[in-house]
Amino acid sequence: MTGVADLFDVLVARGISKSLMVSALRYAPKEGIAASEYLVRNRLLTEETIYSAFAELCSVPFLPEGSFRVSTVKDQPVHLGSEECGPMLVGVHEGKAVYVLSPSHAGFEEVRDHLQKHPEMRAQVRIASPAAIRLATKVTNSPAADLEHRYPHLSAKKTRTRPRIGWFLTGAFLMLAFLTLPSSVWFWRFMMMMAIACCLTGFARLASTLATWDNPLDYRLPNRLQETAIIWPAYTVLVPLYREANVVIGLVQALQDMDYPTDRLQVLYLIESDDRETLAALRACRSPNHMEILVVPDGSPRTKPRALSYGLAEATGDYVTVYDAEDRPQPDQLKKAAYSFGKLPQNFACLQARLSIDNANDGFLSRHFALEYACLFDQLLPWLFRIGIPFPLGGTSNHFRKRALEQVGGWDRFNVTEDADLGVRLARFGYQLGVMTSSTYEEAPITLRAWLAQRARWYKGWLQTIGVHMRQPQALIEDIGFRNWLALSALFAGSLALIALHPVFFSLLFAYAFGFVEPPAREGGLEQLLLALSITGSAIGYAGAAIAVWKAGDKRHHGPRLADLLTLPIYWFCTGIALYRAVWELFKTPYVWNKTTHGQARTRMAVKLPEAAE
C-alpha cells in the first residue's frame, strides 16, 4: 500500500484530483485489480500518465510511444523480464542500448524495490507503457514496414542510381544541344511534338467525358430493414496526421458521423512522435472507444507512407482505408465499400472513392484545382477502369482488402506519392482496381507557395514511380501486359512530358506574339503544312480539355465559367514550373515530404449527404 500511496502522491503533485485517487483505492479491490489499473480501465487516466508517474517515482526516464526502437537478433525482438514484472525489451534510445521495462500494475512495487536495492541499474533502465512496448514489437515484425527488404526492385529507395543519373544528364545535355541549333531546325519539330501530345491528350479527355455516364460498381445499399440482416466486416480507418492540431475537431466529428457499426470499426490516428500539439488536441476531443491514437516512432524518411505502414501493422479490420486530416467523407462510404467488396471477386483489391474540392471559390488556384479533380475522379479514372487500364490511386479514400495490401508489401515509405505507386504495384500482382461513386470532400491549397510545394511533391513521386516500375520494362510488360504497359507509359511519362513542355510552349507564343523573338521563316510548303498541323493539334487538345473541364465542373456544381477556360493555360504553365521544381528536388531531397498546411480554406461547402435507400 505504501508504494501505491507514493505513486498517487506523484499524481496529485501533477494536478490530478485527490478524490479520484480515493475512489480508485475504494473500488479497485472489489474488481480484484490494482488501483492504478482501475484508473486506466475506466479511462479516468491514461496509461502514459500512470507509467510516467511511476518512472518519476523510480527516478528513471520515461519513454513515450515511438521514442525508441527494439534491438533484434535475426529480426526477432530481444525479450527479457518476468510475467509478474511485465515485459522487458532491449531497446535503443538516442543511440544508446537500454532496458525498456513495462511492469504490470501489480508489479509496480516489486520493480521499485529492486531499483532501490540496485540503484546502479537506473542508468540503464527505462520505463514505458504497455502500448509503447506493443507498438515497438509489432512494428519490428510488421510485413508492411519493409517493402525494400521483401521486394527491393519495387522500392523507390534506390531510384537515384548512377546509371539513372547518367541517363538523365545525357538527356538534359541533348535537350540543351537541341535548343542551341538554329530556330529553323528545332522550332517546327517542337511545335509538332507539342501538337501531337496535345491532340492525344485531348482525345483521351473527350473519350473520358463522353464515356462516364454510369458506374458498373455502383452497388446501391439495401434499405434499412434489409441492412439489419447484414453482418458488416471489420474495418480499419488510418488517419496519418502531422501538425494538424487546428483541424482535429472537424476531423474527429467527420469520422464520428460515419454510418458504420462502431463495434466493427477501428479508427487509428497516426501521430509522429514529436507532434505533441496534435496529440494533445486529439486527447482533448475525448474520442469514443473505437478511435485510437498510435504514435509513430521517430525515423526516416518521415513520410506519410511510413506512418501508414505502422498503422497497417496495428490494423484489425478485414478492410483498410485512408483519410487525410481535412477529409470529410460521405457518411455511408464505408458501408458502400464493404458492400461492394462483398459483391466483387477476390481479385478486386482496391476501390477508389471520388475526391472533390469543397473550397473551389477561394481563388484562382483552388478553383482550377477543383475542376482538375472533377475531371480526374469523375471522368478519367472511371473511364480507365471501364476499359481495363490500371490507374494511379488518389492519396486518400482508397479502400483496400487488407490481405492484398499486405501481400504486395504495403506502402513504400520512400515514395512521396505512395498512392500512384501502389496502384501500379497492385496491378503487377494481378489485382484489379475499381472506382466508387461515393465522394470525399477535401481542401485545396489557396496560396501559390503551398500549391507549388504540394504539386512538386506529387510530380516528384510520379518520377519516382516511373523510375521504380520502368527500371525493368520487360518485367513490367510480363506482369501487366503490353497494352497496359503502353497505357501506363502514356499516363505517367506522357503526362509529365506534356506538363514539362507547357511553359516552353507558352513562353514561345508570348515571345513571338509580342515581337521579342522573330519566328523562323515559313514560306515553304512544308513549313506551312507543319504550322497548320501544329495549330490544329493544339486546338484539338485545348478543346478536349475545355469540354472535359466544363462537363466535370458542371456535374460537381462548381459552375464553370468562360474565364475558367480562358485561364487554363496559366494553370498549365504553373504545373510546368512545379514539375521543374520536382526534378530539382528528386536529385537534391528525393524523400523529403513537402507538408501541406490544412485548415486555411476561407469557404467550404457542406458535405452532400447520400440519397436514402428505397
Coordinates of C-alpha atoms in Angstrom, one line a residue:
M1 CA 0.0 0.0 0.0
T2 CA 2.9 2.3 0.7
G3 CA 4.0 2.1 -3.0
V4 CA 0.5 2.9 -4.2
A5 CA 0.3 5.9 -1.9
D6 CA 3.7 7.2 -3.1
L7 CA 2.6 6.8 -6.7
F8 CA -0.6 8.7 -6.0
D9 CA 1.3 11.4 -4.3
V10 CA 3.2 11.9 -7.6
L11 CA -0.1 12.1 -9.5
V12 CA -1.6 14.6 -7.0
A13 CA 1.5 16.7 -7.3
R14 CA 0.9 16.8 -11.1
G15 CA -2.6 18.2 -10.5
I16 CA -4.7 15.0 -10.5
S17 CA -7.7 15.2 -8.2
K18 CA -7.1 13.6 -4.8
S19 CA -10.7 12.4 -4.7
L20 CA -10.0 10.4 -7.9
M21 CA -7.3 8.6 -6.1
V22 CA -9.5 7.9 -3.1
S23 CA -12.2 6.4 -5.4
A24 CA -9.7 4.1 -7.0
L25 CA -8.5 2.9 -3.7
R26 CA -12.1 2.2 -2.7
Y27 CA -13.4 0.4 -5.8
A28 CA -10.3 -1.3 -7.2
P29 CA -10.2 -4.1 -4.6
K30 CA -13.8 -5.0 -5.4
E31 CA -12.7 -5.8 -9.0
G32 CA -9.6 -7.6 -7.8
I33 CA -7.2 -5.2 -9.6
A34 CA -4.6 -2.6 -8.6
A35 CA -5.8 1.0 -8.0
S36 CA -3.7 2.3 -10.9
E37 CA -5.1 -0.3 -13.2
Y38 CA -8.6 0.7 -12.2
L39 CA -7.9 4.3 -13.2
V40 CA -6.7 3.1 -16.7
R41 CA -9.5 0.6 -17.3
N42 CA -12.2 3.2 -16.5
R43 CA -10.5 5.8 -18.7
L44 CA -10.0 8.1 -15.8
L45 CA -6.3 8.4 -16.5
T46 CA -4.2 7.4 -19.5
E47 CA -1.6 4.6 -19.4
E48 CA 1.0 7.2 -20.3
T49 CA 0.1 9.3 -17.2
I50 CA 0.3 6.3 -14.9
Y51 CA 3.6 5.0 -16.2
S52 CA 5.3 8.3 -16.5
A53 CA 4.4 9.0 -12.8
F54 CA 5.8 5.5 -11.9
A55 CA 9.0 6.3 -13.8
E56 CA 9.3 9.6 -11.8
L57 CA 8.8 7.6 -8.6
C58 CA 11.6 5.2 -9.5
S59 CA 13.9 8.1 -10.6
V60 CA 14.3 6.6 -14.1
P61 CA 13.5 8.2 -17.5
F62 CA 10.1 7.5 -19.1
L63 CA 10.0 6.7 -22.9
P64 CA 6.7 7.7 -24.7
E65 CA 5.4 5.8 -27.6
G66 CA 7.6 5.9 -30.7
S67 CA 10.6 7.3 -28.9
F68 CA 12.6 4.1 -29.0
R69 CA 13.2 1.1 -31.3
V70 CA 13.7 -2.5 -30.5
S71 CA 17.1 -4.3 -30.7
T72 CA 16.7 -7.5 -32.7
V73 CA 18.6 -10.8 -33.2
K74 CA 17.8 -12.4 -36.5
D75 CA 14.9 -10.0 -37.0
Q76 CA 13.3 -11.0 -33.6
P77 CA 13.0 -8.6 -30.6
V78 CA 15.1 -9.4 -27.6
H79 CA 12.7 -10.1 -24.7
L80 CA 13.6 -10.2 -21.0
G81 CA 11.7 -9.9 -17.8
S82 CA 9.1 -12.0 -15.9
E83 CA 5.3 -12.3 -16.1
E84 CA 4.9 -10.5 -12.8
C85 CA 7.1 -7.6 -13.6
G86 CA 5.9 -7.3 -17.2
P87 CA 7.9 -7.5 -20.5
M88 CA 11.4 -6.0 -20.8
L89 CA 12.9 -5.2 -24.2
V90 CA 16.4 -4.4 -25.2
G91 CA 15.8 -1.1 -26.9
V92 CA 17.7 1.7 -28.5
H93 CA 17.0 5.3 -27.3
E94 CA 19.0 8.2 -28.6
G95 CA 21.6 5.8 -30.0
K96 CA 22.1 4.0 -26.7
A97 CA 21.2 0.5 -25.8
V98 CA 18.8 0.4 -22.7
Y99 CA 16.5 -2.0 -20.9
V100 CA 12.9 -0.9 -21.6
L101 CA 10.6 -2.1 -18.8
S102 CA 6.8 -2.1 -18.7
P103 CA 5.7 -3.7 -15.4
S104 CA 2.2 -4.8 -14.7
H105 CA 0.3 -2.7 -12.3
A106 CA 0.6 -5.4 -9.7
G107 CA 4.4 -5.5 -10.2
F108 CA 5.0 -1.8 -9.7
E109 CA 6.1 -2.2 -6.1
E110 CA 8.4 -5.1 -6.9
V111 CA 10.2 -3.2 -9.6
R112 CA 10.6 -0.1 -7.4
D113 CA 12.0 -2.2 -4.6
H114 CA 14.5 -3.8 -7.0
L115 CA 15.7 -0.5 -8.3
Q116 CA 16.1 0.8 -4.7
K117 CA 18.3 -2.1 -3.8
H118 CA 20.3 -1.8 -7.0
P119 CA 20.4 2.0 -7.8
E120 CA 23.3 1.5 -10.3
M121 CA 20.7 -0.1 -12.7
R122 CA 18.8 3.2 -13.1
A123 CA 21.3 4.4 -15.7
Q124 CA 20.4 1.5 -18.0
V125 CA 16.6 1.1 -17.2
R126 CA 13.8 3.0 -18.9
I127 CA 10.0 2.8 -18.2
A128 CA 7.5 2.6 -21.0
S129 CA 3.8 2.0 -21.2
P130 CA 2.5 -1.4 -22.4
A131 CA 1.2 0.4 -25.6
A132 CA 4.7 1.6 -26.3
I133 CA 6.1 -1.9 -25.9
R134 CA 3.4 -3.4 -28.1
L135 CA 4.0 -0.8 -30.8
A136 CA 7.8 -1.3 -30.9
T137 CA 7.4 -5.1 -31.1
K138 CA 4.5 -5.0 -33.6
V139 CA 6.4 -2.7 -35.9
T140 CA 9.5 -4.7 -35.8
N141 CA 7.6 -7.8 -37.0
S142 CA 5.4 -5.9 -39.5
P143 CA 5.4 -7.3 -43.0
A144 CA 4.4 -4.0 -44.4
A145 CA 7.2 -1.8 -42.9
D146 CA 10.0 -3.3 -45.0
L147 CA 9.0 -3.3 -48.7
E148 CA 12.6 -2.6 -49.6
H149 CA 13.6 -5.9 -48.0
R150 CA 10.8 -8.1 -49.4
Y151 CA 10.6 -6.6 -52.9
P152 CA 13.7 -4.4 -53.3
H153 CA 13.1 -4.0 -57.0
L154 CA 9.8 -2.3 -56.3
S155 CA 11.0 0.2 -53.8
A156 CA 12.0 3.8 -54.5
K157 CA 14.8 3.6 -52.0
K158 CA 17.4 3.4 -54.8
T159 CA 15.9 5.5 -57.6
R160 CA 19.0 7.7 -57.7
T161 CA 21.4 5.1 -59.0
R162 CA 24.4 6.2 -61.0
P163 CA 23.1 4.7 -64.3
R164 CA 19.8 6.7 -63.9
I165 CA 21.6 9.9 -63.1
G166 CA 23.8 9.3 -66.2
W167 CA 20.8 8.8 -68.4
F168 CA 19.2 12.0 -67.0
L169 CA 22.3 14.1 -67.6
T170 CA 22.6 12.7 -71.1
G171 CA 19.0 13.6 -71.9
A172 CA 19.5 17.1 -70.4
F173 CA 22.6 17.6 -72.5
L174 CA 20.9 16.5 -75.7
M175 CA 18.0 18.9 -74.9
L176 CA 20.3 21.8 -74.5
A177 CA 22.2 20.9 -77.6
F178 CA 18.9 20.7 -79.5
L179 CA 17.9 24.2 -78.3
T180 CA 21.2 25.7 -79.4
L181 CA 20.5 24.8 -83.0
P182 CA 19.0 27.4 -85.3
S183 CA 15.4 28.0 -84.6
S184 CA 14.5 27.0 -88.2
V185 CA 15.8 23.5 -87.3
W186 CA 14.1 22.9 -83.9
F187 CA 11.1 25.2 -83.9
W188 CA 8.8 23.2 -86.2
R189 CA 9.8 19.9 -84.6
F190 CA 9.0 21.2 -81.2
M191 CA 5.6 22.6 -82.4
M192 CA 4.8 19.2 -83.9
M193 CA 5.7 17.4 -80.7
M194 CA 3.5 19.7 -78.7
A195 CA 0.7 19.4 -81.1
I196 CA 0.8 15.5 -81.1
A197 CA 0.9 15.4 -77.3
C198 CA -2.0 17.9 -77.0
C199 CA -4.0 16.1 -79.6
L200 CA -3.6 12.7 -77.9
T201 CA -4.5 14.2 -74.5
G202 CA -7.5 16.0 -76.0
F203 CA -8.9 12.8 -77.4
A204 CA -8.4 11.0 -74.1
R205 CA -10.2 13.8 -72.3
L206 CA -13.1 13.7 -74.8
A207 CA -13.3 9.9 -74.5
S208 CA -13.4 10.0 -70.7
T209 CA -16.0 12.8 -70.8
L210 CA -18.4 11.0 -73.1
A211 CA -18.0 7.6 -71.6
T212 CA -18.7 8.2 -67.9
W213 CA -22.4 8.1 -67.9
D214 CA -22.7 5.2 -65.4
N215 CA -20.5 3.3 -63.0
P216 CA -20.5 -0.6 -63.2
L217 CA -19.5 -0.8 -59.5
D218 CA -22.4 1.4 -58.3
Y219 CA -23.9 -1.1 -55.9
R220 CA -26.8 0.5 -54.2
L221 CA -27.0 -0.1 -50.4
P222 CA -30.1 -2.1 -49.3
N223 CA -32.8 -0.3 -47.3
R224 CA -32.6 0.0 -43.5
L225 CA -34.7 -3.1 -42.9
Q226 CA -32.6 -5.3 -45.1
E227 CA -29.5 -3.8 -43.8
T228 CA -30.1 -5.1 -40.3
A229 CA -29.5 -8.6 -41.5
I230 CA -26.0 -7.8 -42.8
I231 CA -23.0 -8.7 -40.7
W232 CA -20.6 -5.9 -41.6
P233 CA -16.9 -6.8 -41.8
A234 CA -14.3 -5.3 -39.5
Y235 CA -13.0 -2.1 -41.0
T236 CA -9.9 0.0 -40.1
V237 CA -9.6 3.7 -40.9
L238 CA -6.0 5.0 -41.0
V239 CA -5.6 8.8 -40.5
P240 CA -2.0 10.0 -40.8
L241 CA -1.5 13.4 -39.1
Y242 CA 1.4 15.8 -38.7
R243 CA 1.0 19.3 -37.3
E244 CA -2.8 19.2 -37.7
A245 CA -3.9 20.4 -34.3
N246 CA -6.0 23.2 -35.9
V247 CA -8.3 20.7 -37.8
V248 CA -8.6 17.9 -35.3
I249 CA -12.0 18.8 -34.0
G250 CA -13.6 18.8 -37.5
L251 CA -11.8 15.6 -38.4
V252 CA -13.0 13.7 -35.4
Q253 CA -16.5 15.0 -35.9
A254 CA -16.5 13.9 -39.6
L255 CA -15.3 10.4 -38.6
Q256 CA -17.9 10.1 -35.8
D257 CA -20.5 10.9 -38.4
M258 CA -19.6 7.8 -40.4
D259 CA -22.5 5.4 -40.6
Y260 CA -20.8 2.1 -39.6
P261 CA -21.2 -0.1 -36.6
T262 CA -18.7 1.1 -34.1
D263 CA -18.1 -2.4 -32.7
R264 CA -16.8 -3.3 -36.2
L265 CA -14.8 -0.1 -36.7
Q266 CA -11.3 0.8 -35.8
V267 CA -10.0 4.3 -36.3
L268 CA -6.3 4.8 -35.9
Y269 CA -4.9 8.3 -35.7
L270 CA -1.2 8.1 -36.7
I271 CA 0.8 10.8 -34.9
E272 CA 4.5 11.5 -35.3
S273 CA 6.5 11.2 -32.1
D274 CA 7.5 14.9 -31.9
D275 CA 4.0 16.2 -32.7
R276 CA 2.8 17.0 -29.2
E277 CA 0.3 19.6 -30.3
T278 CA -1.8 17.3 -32.5
L279 CA -1.5 14.6 -29.8
A280 CA -2.9 16.9 -27.1
A281 CA -5.6 18.2 -29.4
L282 CA -6.8 14.6 -30.1
R283 CA -6.8 13.6 -26.5
A284 CA -8.8 16.7 -25.6
C285 CA -11.5 15.5 -28.0
R286 CA -12.3 12.5 -25.8
S287 CA -13.0 10.3 -28.8
P288 CA -15.1 7.2 -28.5
N289 CA -13.5 3.8 -27.7
H290 CA -13.2 2.7 -31.4
M291 CA -10.9 5.6 -32.1
E292 CA -7.2 5.0 -31.0
I293 CA -4.0 7.1 -31.1
L294 CA -0.9 5.4 -32.5
V295 CA 2.4 7.2 -32.1
V296 CA 4.8 6.6 -34.9
P297 CA 8.4 6.1 -33.8
D298 CA 10.9 8.7 -34.9
G299 CA 12.8 7.6 -38.0
S300 CA 13.5 8.4 -41.6
P301 CA 12.3 9.1 -44.1
R302 CA 9.4 10.9 -42.3
T303 CA 6.7 10.4 -44.9
K304 CA 3.0 9.6 -44.9
P305 CA 3.5 6.0 -46.3
R306 CA 5.9 5.3 -43.4
A307 CA 3.2 6.2 -40.9
L308 CA 0.7 4.2 -42.9
S309 CA 3.0 1.1 -42.6
Y310 CA 2.9 1.4 -38.9
G311 CA -0.8 1.7 -38.9
L312 CA -1.2 -1.3 -41.1
A313 CA 0.8 -3.3 -38.5
E314 CA -1.9 -2.4 -35.9
A315 CA -4.9 -2.7 -38.2
T316 CA -7.5 -5.3 -37.1
G317 CA -10.0 -4.9 -39.9
D318 CA -10.5 -7.0 -42.9
Y319 CA -10.6 -3.8 -45.0
V320 CA -8.5 -0.7 -44.6
T321 CA -8.9 2.8 -45.9
V322 CA -7.0 6.1 -45.6
Y323 CA -8.3 9.6 -44.8
D324 CA -6.3 12.8 -44.6
A325 CA -6.7 15.5 -41.9
E326 CA -9.0 17.7 -43.9
D327 CA -11.2 14.9 -45.3
R328 CA -14.9 14.9 -44.9
P329 CA -16.2 11.6 -46.5
Q330 CA -19.9 10.9 -47.1
P331 CA -21.2 9.1 -44.1
D332 CA -22.1 5.9 -45.9
Q333 CA -18.8 5.5 -47.7
L334 CA -17.5 2.6 -45.5
K335 CA -20.7 0.7 -46.0
K336 CA -20.7 1.2 -49.7
A337 CA -17.1 0.0 -49.9
A338 CA -17.8 -3.1 -47.7
Y339 CA -21.0 -3.9 -49.6
S340 CA -19.2 -3.6 -53.0
F341 CA -16.3 -5.8 -51.9
G342 CA -18.8 -8.4 -50.9
K343 CA -20.3 -8.4 -54.4
L344 CA -16.9 -8.4 -56.2
P345 CA -14.4 -11.1 -56.9
Q346 CA -11.5 -11.5 -54.5
N347 CA -9.0 -10.1 -57.1
F348 CA -10.5 -6.6 -56.6
A349 CA -8.0 -5.3 -54.1
C350 CA -8.9 -1.6 -54.0
L351 CA -11.9 0.7 -54.5
Q352 CA -11.1 4.4 -55.0
A353 CA -13.7 6.9 -53.8
R354 CA -14.1 10.2 -55.7
L355 CA -12.3 13.2 -54.3
S356 CA -13.9 16.6 -54.6
I357 CA -12.6 20.0 -53.6
D358 CA -15.0 21.9 -51.4
N359 CA -13.3 25.4 -51.3
A360 CA -13.4 26.0 -55.0
N361 CA -14.5 29.6 -54.5
D362 CA -11.3 30.6 -52.5
G363 CA -9.4 31.8 -55.5
F364 CA -7.8 31.0 -58.9
L365 CA -5.7 28.1 -57.7
S366 CA -8.4 26.4 -55.6
R367 CA -11.0 26.8 -58.5
H368 CA -8.8 25.2 -61.1
F369 CA -7.8 22.5 -58.6
A370 CA -11.5 21.7 -58.1
L371 CA -12.1 21.5 -61.8
E372 CA -8.9 19.4 -62.2
Y373 CA -10.1 16.9 -59.5
A374 CA -13.6 16.7 -61.1
C375 CA -12.0 15.7 -64.4
L376 CA -9.7 13.2 -62.8
F377 CA -12.0 11.4 -60.3
D378 CA -15.4 11.8 -62.0
Q379 CA -14.3 11.2 -65.6
L380 CA -10.7 9.9 -66.2
L381 CA -10.4 7.2 -63.5
P382 CA -13.9 5.7 -64.2
W383 CA -13.1 5.6 -67.9
L384 CA -9.7 3.9 -67.3
F385 CA -11.4 1.4 -65.0
R386 CA -14.1 0.7 -67.6
I387 CA -11.6 0.0 -70.4
G388 CA -9.5 -2.2 -68.0
I389 CA -6.4 0.1 -67.6
P390 CA -4.7 0.2 -64.2
F391 CA -4.5 3.7 -62.8
P392 CA -2.7 5.7 -60.0
L393 CA -4.7 5.9 -56.8
G394 CA -5.7 9.1 -55.1
G395 CA -3.8 9.8 -51.8
T396 CA -6.9 9.3 -49.7
S397 CA -10.2 7.4 -49.6
N398 CA -8.8 4.3 -51.3
H399 CA -10.3 1.2 -49.7
F400 CA -8.3 -2.0 -49.6
R401 CA -8.6 -5.6 -48.8
K402 CA -6.1 -5.8 -46.0
R403 CA -4.8 -9.2 -47.1
A404 CA -4.0 -8.0 -50.6
L405 CA -2.3 -4.8 -49.3
E406 CA 0.0 -6.9 -47.0
Q407 CA 0.8 -9.3 -49.9
V408 CA 2.1 -6.6 -52.1
G409 CA 4.2 -5.1 -49.3
G410 CA 2.0 -2.2 -48.2
W411 CA 3.1 1.4 -48.8
D412 CA 6.6 2.3 -50.0
R413 CA 7.9 4.7 -47.3
F414 CA 10.5 6.1 -49.8
N415 CA 7.9 7.1 -52.4
V416 CA 6.3 10.6 -51.8
T417 CA 3.3 9.7 -53.9
E418 CA 2.7 6.3 -52.4
D419 CA -0.8 6.2 -53.9
A420 CA 0.4 6.3 -57.6
D421 CA 3.0 3.6 -56.9
L422 CA 0.6 1.3 -55.1
G423 CA -1.9 1.4 -57.9
V424 CA 0.7 0.1 -60.3
R425 CA 2.1 -2.4 -57.8
L426 CA -1.3 -4.0 -57.2
A427 CA -1.8 -4.4 -60.9
R428 CA 1.6 -6.1 -61.2
F429 CA 0.5 -8.6 -58.6
G430 CA -2.6 -9.4 -60.6
Y431 CA -5.1 -7.4 -58.6
Q432 CA -7.9 -5.1 -60.1
L433 CA -8.8 -1.6 -59.0
G434 CA -12.3 -0.1 -59.0
V435 CA -14.0 3.3 -58.6
M436 CA -16.8 4.1 -56.2
T437 CA -19.4 6.8 -56.6
S438 CA -19.1 7.9 -53.0
S439 CA -17.3 11.2 -52.5
T440 CA -14.8 12.6 -50.0
Y441 CA -14.6 16.4 -49.7
E442 CA -11.1 17.9 -49.4
E443 CA -9.5 21.3 -49.1
A444 CA -7.2 22.7 -51.9
P445 CA -4.2 25.0 -51.2
I446 CA -5.1 28.6 -51.7
T447 CA -1.6 30.2 -51.9
L448 CA 0.9 29.7 -54.8
R449 CA 3.6 28.7 -52.3
A450 CA 1.5 25.9 -50.8
W451 CA 0.2 24.8 -54.1
L452 CA 3.7 24.6 -55.7
A453 CA 5.1 22.6 -52.8
Q454 CA 2.3 20.1 -52.9
R455 CA 2.3 19.7 -56.7
A456 CA 6.1 19.4 -56.8
R457 CA 5.8 16.5 -54.3
W458 CA 3.2 14.8 -56.5
Y459 CA 5.4 15.1 -59.6
K460 CA 8.5 14.0 -57.7
G461 CA 6.6 10.9 -56.6
W462 CA 5.4 10.3 -60.2
L463 CA 9.1 10.4 -61.3
Q464 CA 10.0 8.0 -58.5
T465 CA 7.2 5.7 -59.7
I466 CA 8.4 5.8 -63.2
G467 CA 12.0 5.1 -62.0
V468 CA 10.8 2.1 -60.0
H469 CA 8.5 0.4 -62.4
M470 CA 10.3 1.3 -65.6
R471 CA 13.7 0.1 -64.4
Q472 CA 12.9 -3.3 -65.9
P473 CA 10.4 -2.6 -68.7
Q474 CA 10.3 -6.2 -69.8
A475 CA 9.4 -7.4 -66.3
L476 CA 6.6 -4.8 -66.1
I477 CA 5.2 -5.9 -69.5
E478 CA 5.2 -9.5 -68.4
D479 CA 3.3 -8.5 -65.2
I480 CA 0.6 -6.3 -66.7
G481 CA 0.7 -6.9 -70.4
F482 CA 1.9 -4.8 -73.3
R483 CA -1.4 -2.9 -73.7
N484 CA -1.5 -1.8 -70.0
W485 CA 2.3 -1.0 -70.2
L486 CA 1.7 1.3 -73.1
A487 CA -1.3 3.0 -71.4
L488 CA 0.6 3.5 -68.1
S489 CA 3.6 4.8 -70.1
A490 CA 1.4 7.4 -71.8
L491 CA -0.4 8.2 -68.5
F492 CA 2.8 8.8 -66.4
A493 CA 5.6 9.7 -68.8
G494 CA 3.4 11.2 -71.5
S495 CA 1.5 13.4 -69.0
L496 CA 4.8 14.6 -67.4
A497 CA 6.3 15.3 -70.8
L498 CA 3.3 17.5 -71.8
I499 CA 3.5 19.3 -68.4
A500 CA 7.2 20.0 -69.0
L501 CA 6.5 21.4 -72.5
H502 CA 3.8 23.8 -71.4
P503 CA 6.0 26.6 -70.0
V504 CA 8.3 26.4 -73.1
F505 CA 5.3 26.4 -75.5
F506 CA 3.5 29.4 -73.9
S507 CA 6.8 31.3 -73.5
L508 CA 7.5 30.9 -77.2
L509 CA 4.0 32.0 -78.1
F510 CA 4.3 35.0 -75.8
A511 CA 7.7 35.9 -77.2
Y512 CA 6.6 35.6 -80.8
A513 CA 3.3 37.4 -80.3
F514 CA 4.9 40.5 -78.7
G515 CA 7.9 40.6 -81.1
F516 CA 10.6 39.7 -78.6
V517 CA 11.7 36.9 -80.9
E518 CA 11.4 36.6 -84.7
P519 CA 9.7 33.3 -85.7
P520 CA 11.5 31.2 -88.3
A521 CA 10.5 31.7 -91.9
R522 CA 7.6 29.7 -93.1
E523 CA 7.4 30.5 -96.8
G524 CA 7.9 26.9 -97.9
G525 CA 5.0 24.5 -98.4
L526 CA 6.3 22.1 -95.7
E527 CA 6.5 24.8 -93.1
Q528 CA 3.0 26.0 -93.9
L529 CA 1.7 22.4 -93.5
L530 CA 3.6 21.9 -90.2
L531 CA 2.2 25.2 -88.9
A532 CA -1.4 24.2 -89.9
L533 CA -1.0 20.7 -88.3
S534 CA 0.5 22.1 -85.1
I535 CA -2.3 24.7 -84.7
T536 CA -4.9 22.0 -85.4
G537 CA -3.4 19.6 -82.9
S538 CA -3.1 22.2 -80.2
A539 CA -6.6 23.3 -80.8
I540 CA -8.0 19.8 -80.5
G541 CA -6.1 19.3 -77.3
Y542 CA -7.3 22.6 -75.8
A543 CA -10.9 21.9 -76.9
G544 CA -10.9 18.4 -75.4
A545 CA -9.6 19.8 -72.1
A546 CA -12.1 22.6 -72.1
I547 CA -15.0 20.3 -72.8
A548 CA -13.9 18.0 -70.0
V549 CA -13.5 20.8 -67.6
W550 CA -16.8 22.3 -68.4
K551 CA -18.7 19.0 -68.1
A552 CA -16.9 17.8 -64.9
G553 CA -17.3 21.2 -63.3
D554 CA -21.0 21.4 -64.1
K555 CA -21.6 17.9 -62.7
R556 CA -19.8 18.9 -59.4
H557 CA -21.8 22.1 -59.3
H558 CA -18.7 24.3 -59.5
G559 CA -20.4 26.5 -62.0
P560 CA -17.7 26.6 -64.7
R561 CA -17.3 30.0 -66.4
L562 CA -15.7 31.2 -69.6
A563 CA -12.9 32.8 -67.5
D564 CA -12.0 29.3 -66.2
L565 CA -11.5 28.0 -69.8
L566 CA -9.5 31.1 -70.8
T567 CA -7.2 30.8 -67.8
L568 CA -6.4 27.1 -68.3
P569 CA -3.1 27.9 -70.0
I570 CA -2.0 29.9 -67.0
Y571 CA -2.8 27.0 -64.7
W572 CA -0.9 24.6 -67.0
F573 CA 2.1 26.9 -67.0
C574 CA 2.1 26.7 -63.2
T575 CA 2.1 22.9 -63.3
G576 CA 5.2 23.0 -65.5
I577 CA 7.0 25.2 -63.0
A578 CA 6.1 22.7 -60.3
L579 CA 7.5 19.9 -62.4
Y580 CA 10.8 21.7 -62.9
R581 CA 11.0 22.1 -59.1
A582 CA 10.1 18.4 -58.7
V583 CA 13.1 17.4 -60.9
W584 CA 15.4 19.5 -58.8
E585 CA 14.1 18.0 -55.6
L586 CA 14.3 14.5 -56.9
F587 CA 18.1 14.9 -57.0
K588 CA 18.5 17.1 -54.0
T589 CA 15.9 15.9 -51.5
P590 CA 14.2 12.8 -53.0
Y591 CA 12.5 11.6 -49.8
V592 CA 11.5 14.9 -48.2
W593 CA 7.8 15.3 -47.8
N594 CA 6.5 18.8 -48.6
K595 CA 4.0 19.2 -45.9
T596 CA 0.6 20.8 -46.9
T597 CA -0.9 23.0 -44.2
H598 CA -4.6 22.4 -43.8
G599 CA -7.3 24.4 -42.3
Q600 CA -6.6 27.5 -44.4
A601 CA -9.7 27.5 -46.6
R602 CA -12.0 30.5 -46.3
T603 CA -15.1 28.8 -47.6
R604 CA -16.1 25.1 -47.5
M605 CA -19.2 23.6 -49.0
A606 CA -21.4 21.3 -47.0
V607 CA -20.9 17.6 -47.4
K608 CA -23.6 16.2 -49.8
L609 CA -25.5 13.5 -47.9
P610 CA -26.2 10.2 -49.7
E611 CA -29.6 9.5 -51.0
A612 CA -31.8 7.4 -48.8
A613 CA -32.3 3.8 -49.9
E614 CA -35.7 2.9 -51.0

